[in-house]
């Protein structure tokens, strides 16, 4: 007997497959983001949409998860990420005294976040992304203030349209600030893809390619200290192109940092204007 997913409602009998709504090429084959055809036309599509040094519009909001100590939502184009922070809480599984706290992250793509449906079980890509988020934020979080404590980050990607890791790191920094976790500076992150030998800021999924076909550089940056706290590169690029990509990342991170500060100031003003509940 075939297994039935009883937790989801099945569609009506008259429903049509969603794949039939995808754009098709001349041969009638569905064109998906990240295929060779999409990668070949990514540079031309980007030139029509926005300049190579211009990123997509960023929207940020805090306090989106009610039961979490701190939470944030970041939207960069069609890429949407939420992060919830829980803790700090005691590390009950270890008996040894830890002079500094521990930062942990659970990274998960929503099943509906991409064209190809994601599995509910965390895969290796998500585990690697979680480790990168922790590495980027560990420099800014003052873990020495939370001995023998654990701070949990729960990252959920609602929609994947490129530059997901950068959006997750940016959103995680906002959520930590919303939770009142002590940090030396807000971490902002940005991605640059190298398309046809030219660096492209904040690439969409079509520009990133599929399977690492396009070199991608993701950098985390603390503007207050002018310090790079994380750098991940996939693929090989020339030294001069890499230098230009890093400069573009710094410029983009500075812009994103301004959005983060504006979001936190708006939240603080709203909290000050709202009277405390009796």
PDB file of C-alpha atoms in Angstrom:
ATOM      1  CA  UNK A   1       0.000   0.000   0.000  1.00  0.00           C
ATOM      2  CA  UNK A   2       1.413   3.393  -0.989  1.00  0.00           C
ATOM      3  CA  UNK A   3       2.181   5.780   1.847  1.00  0.00           C
ATOM      4  CA  UNK A   4      -0.178   8.734   2.190  1.00  0.00           C
ATOM      5  CA  UNK A   5       0.788  12.049   3.699  1.00  0.00           C
ATOM      6  CA  UNK A   6      -2.141  12.695   6.041  1.00  0.00           C
ATOM      7  CA  UNK A   7      -0.774  16.053   7.224  1.00  0.00           C
ATOM      8  CA  UNK A   8      -1.440  17.807   3.912  1.00  0.00           C
ATOM      9  CA  UNK A   9      -4.600  18.325   1.922  1.00  0.00           C
ATOM     10  CA  UNK A  10      -4.479  16.871  -1.553  1.00  0.00           C
ATOM     11  CA  UNK A  11      -5.357  19.088  -4.488  1.00  0.00           C
ATOM     12  CA  UNK A  12      -8.636  18.840  -6.387  1.00  0.00           C
ATOM     13  CA  UNK A  13      -8.982  16.293  -9.179  1.00  0.00           C
ATOM     14  CA  UNK A  14      -9.185  19.100 -11.755  1.00  0.00           C
ATOM     15  CA  UNK A  15      -5.825  20.609 -10.736  1.00  0.00           C
ATOM     16  CA  UNK A  16      -3.040  20.884 -13.311  1.00  0.00           C
ATOM     17  CA  UNK A  17       0.665  20.161 -12.638  1.00  0.00           C
ATOM     18  CA  UNK A  18       2.627  23.258 -11.659  1.00  0.00           C
ATOM     19  CA  UNK A  19       5.409  22.292 -14.080  1.00  0.00           C
ATOM     20  CA  UNK A  20       3.098  23.042 -16.986  1.00  0.00           C
ATOM     21  CA  UNK A  21       3.133  26.729 -15.946  1.00  0.00           C
ATOM     22  CA  UNK A  22       6.917  27.057 -16.298  1.00  0.00           C
ATOM     23  CA  UNK A  23       8.241  29.007 -19.322  1.00  0.00           C
ATOM     24  CA  UNK A  24       9.329  26.755 -22.163  1.00  0.00           C
ATOM     25  CA  UNK A  25      11.944  27.033 -24.886  1.00  0.00           C
ATOM     26  CA  UNK A  26      11.366  26.405 -28.582  1.00  0.00           C
ATOM     27  CA  UNK A  27      11.524  22.629 -28.173  1.00  0.00           C
ATOM     28  CA  UNK A  28       8.813  22.686 -25.532  1.00  0.00           C
ATOM     29  CA  UNK A  29      11.167  21.815 -22.658  1.00  0.00           C
ATOM     30  CA  UNK A  30      10.653  23.619 -19.366  1.00  0.00           C
ATOM     31  CA  UNK A  31      13.366  26.167 -18.588  1.00  0.00           C
ATOM     32  CA  UNK A  32      14.406  26.170 -14.923  1.00  0.00           C
ATOM     33  CA  UNK A  33      16.573  28.664 -13.078  1.00  0.00           C
ATOM     34  CA  UNK A  34      20.152  27.476 -13.017  1.00  0.00           C
ATOM     35  CA  UNK A  35      20.157  25.445 -16.252  1.00  0.00           C
ATOM     36  CA  UNK A  36      22.737  26.015 -18.957  1.00  0.00           C
ATOM     37  CA  UNK A  37      20.260  28.061 -21.008  1.00  0.00           C
ATOM     38  CA  UNK A  38      19.468  30.320 -18.057  1.00  0.00           C
ATOM     39  CA  UNK A  39      23.140  30.708 -17.154  1.00  0.00           C
ATOM     40  CA  UNK A  40      24.052  31.721 -20.693  1.00  0.00           C
ATOM     41  CA  UNK A  41      21.502  34.544 -20.702  1.00  0.00           C
ATOM     42  CA  UNK A  42      22.034  35.604 -17.074  1.00  0.00           C
ATOM     43  CA  UNK A  43      24.403  38.445 -17.955  1.00  0.00           C
ATOM     44  CA  UNK A  44      22.047  39.868 -20.582  1.00  0.00           C
ATOM     45  CA  UNK A  45      19.060  39.616 -18.235  1.00  0.00           C
ATOM     46  CA  UNK A  46      21.041  41.312 -15.463  1.00  0.00           C
ATOM     47  CA  UNK A  47      22.032  44.164 -17.798  1.00  0.00           C
ATOM     48  CA  UNK A  48      18.368  44.783 -18.560  1.00  0.00           C
ATOM     49  CA  UNK A  49      17.279  44.550 -14.918  1.00  0.00           C
ATOM     50  CA  UNK A  50      19.968  46.441 -12.949  1.00  0.00           C
ATOM     51  CA  UNK A  51      23.664  47.364 -13.146  1.00  0.00           C
ATOM     52  CA  UNK A  52      26.280  44.834 -12.039  1.00  0.00           C
ATOM     53  CA  UNK A  53      27.187  46.910  -8.957  1.00  0.00           C
ATOM     54  CA  UNK A  54      23.591  47.414  -7.814  1.00  0.00           C
ATOM     55  CA  UNK A  55      21.898  45.056  -5.398  1.00  0.00           C
ATOM     56  CA  UNK A  56      18.245  44.275  -4.956  1.00  0.00           C
ATOM     57  CA  UNK A  57      16.045  46.199  -2.549  1.00  0.00           C
ATOM     58  CA  UNK A  58      16.307  44.990   1.054  1.00  0.00           C
ATOM     59  CA  UNK A  59      13.459  44.934   3.564  1.00  0.00           C
ATOM     60  CA  UNK A  60      14.002  44.038   7.225  1.00  0.00           C
ATOM     61  CA  UNK A  61      11.699  43.644  10.225  1.00  0.00           C
ATOM     62  CA  UNK A  62      12.206  42.379  13.751  1.00  0.00           C
ATOM     63  CA  UNK A  63       9.850  40.687  16.213  1.00  0.00           C
ATOM     64  CA  UNK A  64       8.158  38.386  13.709  1.00  0.00           C
ATOM     65  CA  UNK A  65       8.168  35.238  15.908  1.00  0.00           C
ATOM     66  CA  UNK A  66       6.139  35.747  19.065  1.00  0.00           C
ATOM     67  CA  UNK A  67       7.531  33.040  21.347  1.00  0.00           C
ATOM     68  CA  UNK A  68      11.193  33.554  20.478  1.00  0.00           C
ATOM     69  CA  UNK A  69      13.404  35.836  22.542  1.00  0.00           C
ATOM     70  CA  UNK A  70      14.370  37.639  19.352  1.00  0.00           C
ATOM     71  CA  UNK A  71      13.496  37.238  15.685  1.00  0.00           C
ATOM     72  CA  UNK A  72      13.890  38.936  12.340  1.00  0.00           C
ATOM     73  CA  UNK A  73      12.734  38.748   8.748  1.00  0.00           C
ATOM     74  CA  UNK A  74      14.844  39.842   5.776  1.00  0.00           C
ATOM     75  CA  UNK A  75      13.658  40.087   2.216  1.00  0.00           C
ATOM     76  CA  UNK A  76      16.181  40.691  -0.565  1.00  0.00           C
ATOM     77  CA  UNK A  77      14.375  40.692  -3.876  1.00  0.00           C
ATOM     78  CA  UNK A  78      12.537  37.375  -3.937  1.00  0.00           C
ATOM     79  CA  UNK A  79      14.831  35.800  -1.333  1.00  0.00           C
ATOM     80  CA  UNK A  80      13.019  35.625   2.016  1.00  0.00           C
ATOM     81  CA  UNK A  81      14.556  34.449   5.297  1.00  0.00           C
ATOM     82  CA  UNK A  82      13.350  34.357   8.895  1.00  0.00           C
ATOM     83  CA  UNK A  83      15.490  33.750  11.995  1.00  0.00           C
ATOM     84  CA  UNK A  84      14.385  33.030  15.562  1.00  0.00           C
ATOM     85  CA  UNK A  85      16.728  33.246  18.577  1.00  0.00           C
ATOM     86  CA  UNK A  86      16.228  31.185  21.739  1.00  0.00           C
ATOM     87  CA  UNK A  87      18.345  31.491  24.854  1.00  0.00           C
ATOM     88  CA  UNK A  88      20.796  31.933  26.332  1.00  0.00           C
ATOM     89  CA  UNK A  89      20.001  28.777  28.251  1.00  0.00           C
ATOM     90  CA  UNK A  90      22.079  26.477  30.440  1.00  0.00           C
ATOM     91  CA  UNK A  91      24.142  23.725  28.855  1.00  0.00           C
ATOM     92  CA  UNK A  92      22.764  20.764  30.774  1.00  0.00           C
ATOM     93  CA  UNK A  93      24.476  18.045  28.767  1.00  0.00           C
ATOM     94  CA  UNK A  94      27.988  18.898  29.919  1.00  0.00           C
ATOM     95  CA  UNK A  95      29.304  19.014  33.447  1.00  0.00           C
ATOM     96  CA  UNK A  96      32.507  20.891  32.709  1.00  0.00           C
ATOM     97  CA  UNK A  97      32.600  24.626  33.178  1.00  0.00           C
ATOM     98  CA  UNK A  98      32.837  26.631  29.946  1.00  0.00           C
ATOM     99  CA  UNK A  99      34.252  30.130  30.283  1.00  0.00           C
ATOM    100  CA  UNK A 100      32.455  31.263  27.106  1.00  0.00           C
ATOM    101  CA  UNK A 101      29.048  30.509  25.701  1.00  0.00           C
ATOM    102  CA  UNK A 102      28.219  28.480  22.617  1.00  0.00           C
ATOM    103  CA  UNK A 103      26.423  29.627  19.490  1.00  0.00           C
ATOM    104  CA  UNK A 104      24.408  26.995  17.638  1.00  0.00           C
ATOM    105  CA  UNK A 105      22.453  27.236  14.395  1.00  0.00           C
ATOM    106  CA  UNK A 106      19.814  25.147  12.688  1.00  0.00           C
ATOM    107  CA  UNK A 107      19.529  26.032   8.990  1.00  0.00           C
ATOM    108  CA  UNK A 108      16.542  24.753   7.015  1.00  0.00           C
ATOM    109  CA  UNK A 109      15.057  25.398   3.604  1.00  0.00           C
ATOM    110  CA  UNK A 110      11.272  25.342   3.559  1.00  0.00           C
ATOM    111  CA  UNK A 111       9.986  22.538   1.306  1.00  0.00           C
ATOM    112  CA  UNK A 112       8.388  25.136  -0.979  1.00  0.00           C
ATOM    113  CA  UNK A 113      11.378  27.507  -1.064  1.00  0.00           C
ATOM    114  CA  UNK A 114      12.618  26.501  -4.538  1.00  0.00           C
ATOM    115  CA  UNK A 115      11.392  25.006  -7.793  1.00  0.00           C
ATOM    116  CA  UNK A 116      12.617  21.586  -6.713  1.00  0.00           C
ATOM    117  CA  UNK A 117      10.832  20.596  -3.505  1.00  0.00           C
ATOM    118  CA  UNK A 118      13.201  20.263  -0.547  1.00  0.00           C
ATOM    119  CA  UNK A 119      13.170  17.337   1.836  1.00  0.00           C
ATOM    120  CA  UNK A 120      12.030  17.785   5.439  1.00  0.00           C
ATOM    121  CA  UNK A 121      15.240  16.195   6.766  1.00  0.00           C
ATOM    122  CA  UNK A 122      18.259  18.478   7.049  1.00  0.00           C
ATOM    123  CA  UNK A 123      20.799  17.663   4.346  1.00  0.00           C
ATOM    124  CA  UNK A 124      24.545  18.292   4.058  1.00  0.00           C
ATOM    125  CA  UNK A 125      24.076  21.626   2.272  1.00  0.00           C
ATOM    126  CA  UNK A 126      21.976  22.958   5.141  1.00  0.00           C
ATOM    127  CA  UNK A 127      24.437  21.699   7.758  1.00  0.00           C
ATOM    128  CA  UNK A 128      27.292  23.436   5.932  1.00  0.00           C
ATOM    129  CA  UNK A 129      25.292  26.669   5.710  1.00  0.00           C
ATOM    130  CA  UNK A 130      24.572  26.499   9.467  1.00  0.00           C
ATOM    131  CA  UNK A 131      28.296  26.178  10.206  1.00  0.00           C
ATOM    132  CA  UNK A 132      29.023  29.207   7.986  1.00  0.00           C
ATOM    133  CA  UNK A 133      26.410  31.305   9.810  1.00  0.00           C
ATOM    134  CA  UNK A 134      27.961  30.445  13.189  1.00  0.00           C
ATOM    135  CA  UNK A 135      31.472  31.182  11.922  1.00  0.00           C
ATOM    136  CA  UNK A 136      30.432  34.582  10.583  1.00  0.00           C
ATOM    137  CA  UNK A 137      28.650  35.644  13.777  1.00  0.00           C
ATOM    138  CA  UNK A 138      31.001  34.185  16.398  1.00  0.00           C
ATOM    139  CA  UNK A 139      33.383  37.129  16.011  1.00  0.00           C
ATOM    140  CA  UNK A 140      30.746  39.735  16.837  1.00  0.00           C
ATOM    141  CA  UNK A 141      28.814  37.965  19.610  1.00  0.00           C
ATOM    142  CA  UNK A 142      30.371  38.478  23.039  1.00  0.00           C
ATOM    143  CA  UNK A 143      30.193  34.845  24.114  1.00  0.00           C
ATOM    144  CA  UNK A 144      32.393  35.549  27.160  1.00  0.00           C
ATOM    145  CA  UNK A 145      29.352  37.293  28.669  1.00  0.00           C
ATOM    146  CA  UNK A 146      27.376  34.022  28.611  1.00  0.00           C
ATOM    147  CA  UNK A 147      29.488  31.329  30.305  1.00  0.00           C
ATOM    148  CA  UNK A 148      28.136  27.777  30.168  1.00  0.00           C
ATOM    149  CA  UNK A 149      25.198  28.951  28.064  1.00  0.00           C
ATOM    150  CA  UNK A 150      23.820  28.093  24.659  1.00  0.00           C
ATOM    151  CA  UNK A 151      22.296  30.514  22.152  1.00  0.00           C
ATOM    152  CA  UNK A 152      20.185  28.853  19.477  1.00  0.00           C
ATOM    153  CA  UNK A 153      19.577  30.282  16.011  1.00  0.00           C
ATOM    154  CA  UNK A 154      16.803  28.818  13.871  1.00  0.00           C
ATOM    155  CA  UNK A 155      17.137  29.940  10.251  1.00  0.00           C
ATOM    156  CA  UNK A 156      14.298  29.224   7.820  1.00  0.00           C
ATOM    157  CA  UNK A 157      14.563  30.040   4.123  1.00  0.00           C
ATOM    158  CA  UNK A 158      11.053  30.768   2.884  1.00  0.00           C
ATOM    159  CA  UNK A 159      12.061  31.481  -0.707  1.00  0.00           C
ATOM    160  CA  UNK A 160      15.398  30.925  -2.443  1.00  0.00           C
ATOM    161  CA  UNK A 161      16.176  33.353  -5.264  1.00  0.00           C
ATOM    162  CA  UNK A 162      19.927  33.626  -4.794  1.00  0.00           C
ATOM    163  CA  UNK A 163      22.309  35.034  -2.148  1.00  0.00           C
ATOM    164  CA  UNK A 164      20.633  32.932   0.543  1.00  0.00           C
ATOM    165  CA  UNK A 165      23.675  32.604   2.818  1.00  0.00           C
ATOM    166  CA  UNK A 166      24.236  36.372   2.848  1.00  0.00           C
ATOM    167  CA  UNK A 167      20.579  37.007   3.677  1.00  0.00           C
ATOM    168  CA  UNK A 168      20.667  34.383   6.454  1.00  0.00           C
ATOM    169  CA  UNK A 169      23.735  35.947   8.110  1.00  0.00           C
ATOM    170  CA  UNK A 170      22.265  39.446   7.863  1.00  0.00           C
ATOM    171  CA  UNK A 171      18.944  38.279   9.292  1.00  0.00           C
ATOM    172  CA  UNK A 172      20.666  36.325  12.097  1.00  0.00           C
ATOM    173  CA  UNK A 173      22.560  39.428  13.216  1.00  0.00           C
ATOM    174  CA  UNK A 174      19.290  41.372  13.358  1.00  0.00           C
ATOM    175  CA  UNK A 175      17.592  38.619  15.351  1.00  0.00           C
ATOM    176  CA  UNK A 176      20.462  38.520  17.864  1.00  0.00           C
ATOM    177  CA  UNK A 177      20.206  42.281  18.323  1.00  0.00           C
ATOM    178  CA  UNK A 178      16.434  41.987  18.774  1.00  0.00           C
ATOM    179  CA  UNK A 179      17.033  39.327  21.453  1.00  0.00           C
ATOM    180  CA  UNK A 180      19.315  41.660  23.385  1.00  0.00           C
ATOM    181  CA  UNK A 181      22.426  39.524  22.887  1.00  0.00           C
ATOM    182  CA  UNK A 182      25.571  41.584  23.437  1.00  0.00           C
ATOM    183  CA  UNK A 183      27.561  42.109  20.237  1.00  0.00           C
ATOM    184  CA  UNK A 184      30.499  44.269  19.271  1.00  0.00           C
ATOM    185  CA  UNK A 185      28.891  45.240  15.955  1.00  0.00           C
ATOM    186  CA  UNK A 186      26.111  44.260  13.581  1.00  0.00           C
ATOM    187  CA  UNK A 187      27.298  41.817  10.934  1.00  0.00           C
ATOM    188  CA  UNK A 188      26.159  42.477   7.373  1.00  0.00           C
ATOM    189  CA  UNK A 189      26.734  40.015   4.569  1.00  0.00           C
ATOM    190  CA  UNK A 190      26.699  40.215   0.777  1.00  0.00           C
ATOM    191  CA  UNK A 191      27.343  37.914  -2.183  1.00  0.00           C
ATOM    192  CA  UNK A 192      29.038  38.515  -5.521  1.00  0.00           C
ATOM    193  CA  UNK A 193      28.937  36.142  -8.480  1.00  0.00           C
ATOM    194  CA  UNK A 194      31.417  36.218 -11.360  1.00  0.00           C
ATOM    195  CA  UNK A 195      29.375  36.051 -14.577  1.00  0.00           C
ATOM    196  CA  UNK A 196      31.352  36.050 -17.818  1.00  0.00           C
ATOM    197  CA  UNK A 197      34.423  37.281 -15.962  1.00  0.00           C
ATOM    198  CA  UNK A 198      32.661  40.262 -14.362  1.00  0.00           C
ATOM    199  CA  UNK A 199      31.623  40.497 -10.678  1.00  0.00           C
ATOM    200  CA  UNK A 200      27.869  40.845 -10.129  1.00  0.00           C
ATOM    201  CA  UNK A 201      26.508  42.058  -6.786  1.00  0.00           C
ATOM    202  CA  UNK A 202      23.637  40.250  -5.084  1.00  0.00           C
ATOM    203  CA  UNK A 203      23.082  37.596  -7.772  1.00  0.00           C
ATOM    204  CA  UNK A 204      19.703  35.978  -8.266  1.00  0.00           C
ATOM    205  CA  UNK A 205      19.396  32.215  -8.540  1.00  0.00           C
ATOM    206  CA  UNK A 206      19.578  32.343 -12.340  1.00  0.00           C
ATOM    207  CA  UNK A 207      22.877  34.247 -12.114  1.00  0.00           C
ATOM    208  CA  UNK A 208      24.361  31.889  -9.521  1.00  0.00           C
ATOM    209  CA  UNK A 209      23.971  28.928 -11.865  1.00  0.00           C
ATOM    210  CA  UNK A 210      23.530  25.333 -10.802  1.00  0.00           C
ATOM    211  CA  UNK A 211      25.991  23.071  -9.035  1.00  0.00           C
ATOM    212  CA  UNK A 212      28.620  25.782  -8.564  1.00  0.00           C
ATOM    213  CA  UNK A 213      28.893  26.514 -12.297  1.00  0.00           C
ATOM    214  CA  UNK A 214      29.345  30.246 -11.544  1.00  0.00           C
ATOM    215  CA  UNK A 215      32.029  31.350  -9.032  1.00  0.00           C
ATOM    216  CA  UNK A 216      30.357  32.837  -5.960  1.00  0.00           C
ATOM    217  CA  UNK A 217      31.883  34.852  -3.116  1.00  0.00           C
ATOM    218  CA  UNK A 218      30.007  35.576   0.128  1.00  0.00           C
ATOM    219  CA  UNK A 219      31.540  37.962   2.643  1.00  0.00           C
ATOM    220  CA  UNK A 220      30.492  38.967   6.158  1.00  0.00           C
ATOM    221  CA  UNK A 221      31.624  42.386   7.329  1.00  0.00           C
ATOM    222  CA  UNK A 222      31.502  44.593  10.434  1.00  0.00           C
ATOM    223  CA  UNK A 223      31.491  48.216   9.207  1.00  0.00           C
ATOM    224  CA  UNK A 224      32.080  49.660  12.682  1.00  0.00           C
ATOM    225  CA  UNK A 225      35.483  47.971  12.893  1.00  0.00           C
ATOM    226  CA  UNK A 226      36.138  47.759   9.145  1.00  0.00           C
ATOM    227  CA  UNK A 227      36.733  44.046   9.696  1.00  0.00           C
ATOM    228  CA  UNK A 228      35.899  40.985   7.612  1.00  0.00           C
ATOM    229  CA  UNK A 229      34.510  38.247   9.856  1.00  0.00           C
ATOM    230  CA  UNK A 230      33.678  35.653   7.228  1.00  0.00           C
ATOM    231  CA  UNK A 231      34.605  34.865   3.640  1.00  0.00           C
ATOM    232  CA  UNK A 232      33.371  31.915   1.584  1.00  0.00           C
ATOM    233  CA  UNK A 233      34.309  31.392  -2.052  1.00  0.00           C
ATOM    234  CA  UNK A 234      33.014  28.699  -4.384  1.00  0.00           C
ATOM    235  CA  UNK A 235      34.918  28.305  -7.653  1.00  0.00           C
ATOM    236  CA  UNK A 236      38.131  29.838  -8.971  1.00  0.00           C
ATOM    237  CA  UNK A 237      38.528  33.453 -10.094  1.00  0.00           C
ATOM    238  CA  UNK A 238      41.465  35.626 -11.096  1.00  0.00           C
ATOM    239  CA  UNK A 239      43.173  37.686  -8.389  1.00  0.00           C
ATOM    240  CA  UNK A 240      42.142  41.051  -9.856  1.00  0.00           C
ATOM    241  CA  UNK A 241      38.520  39.918 -10.228  1.00  0.00           C
ATOM    242  CA  UNK A 242      38.538  38.644  -6.650  1.00  0.00           C
ATOM    243  CA  UNK A 243      39.818  42.006  -5.404  1.00  0.00           C
ATOM    244  CA  UNK A 244      37.022  43.849  -7.224  1.00  0.00           C
ATOM    245  CA  UNK A 245      34.477  41.375  -5.872  1.00  0.00           C
ATOM    246  CA  UNK A 246      35.623  42.002  -2.295  1.00  0.00           C
ATOM    247  CA  UNK A 247      35.386  45.761  -2.792  1.00  0.00           C
ATOM    248  CA  UNK A 248      31.843  45.375  -4.118  1.00  0.00           C
ATOM    249  CA  UNK A 249      30.975  43.209  -1.108  1.00  0.00           C
ATOM    250  CA  UNK A 250      32.241  45.900   1.268  1.00  0.00           C
ATOM    251  CA  UNK A 251      30.109  48.537  -0.462  1.00  0.00           C
ATOM    252  CA  UNK A 252      27.048  46.302  -0.399  1.00  0.00           C
ATOM    253  CA  UNK A 253      27.564  45.358   3.263  1.00  0.00           C
ATOM    254  CA  UNK A 254      27.762  49.045   4.181  1.00  0.00           C
ATOM    255  CA  UNK A 255      24.402  49.633   2.483  1.00  0.00           C
ATOM    256  CA  UNK A 256      22.836  46.623   4.225  1.00  0.00           C
ATOM    257  CA  UNK A 257      24.234  47.756   7.587  1.00  0.00           C
ATOM    258  CA  UNK A 258      22.357  51.044   7.180  1.00  0.00           C
ATOM    259  CA  UNK A 259      19.135  49.080   6.619  1.00  0.00           C
ATOM    260  CA  UNK A 260      19.819  47.022   9.760  1.00  0.00           C
ATOM    261  CA  UNK A 261      20.361  50.126  11.867  1.00  0.00           C
ATOM    262  CA  UNK A 262      17.214  51.771  10.495  1.00  0.00           C
ATOM    263  CA  UNK A 263      15.186  48.648  11.283  1.00  0.00           C
ATOM    264  CA  UNK A 264      16.422  48.509  14.892  1.00  0.00           C
ATOM    265  CA  UNK A 265      15.842  52.233  15.413  1.00  0.00           C
ATOM    266  CA  UNK A 266      12.304  51.914  14.064  1.00  0.00           C
ATOM    267  CA  UNK A 267      11.616  48.982  16.389  1.00  0.00           C
ATOM    268  CA  UNK A 268      12.999  50.899  19.375  1.00  0.00           C
ATOM    269  CA  UNK A 269      10.855  53.936  18.526  1.00  0.00           C
ATOM    270  CA  UNK A 270       7.747  51.775  18.227  1.00  0.00           C
ATOM    271  CA  UNK A 271       8.458  50.088  21.564  1.00  0.00           C
ATOM    272  CA  UNK A 272       8.962  53.466  23.234  1.00  0.00           C
ATOM    273  CA  UNK A 273       5.703  54.795  21.820  1.00  0.00           C
ATOM    274  CA  UNK A 274       3.725  51.729  22.917  1.00  0.00           C
ATOM    275  CA  UNK A 275       2.662  51.883  26.612  1.00  0.00           C
ATOM    276  CA  UNK A 276       3.511  48.874  28.749  1.00  0.00           C
ATOM    277  CA  UNK A 277       0.625  46.464  29.281  1.00  0.00           C
ATOM    278  CA  UNK A 278      -0.605  46.355  32.863  1.00  0.00           C
TER     279      UNK A 278
END
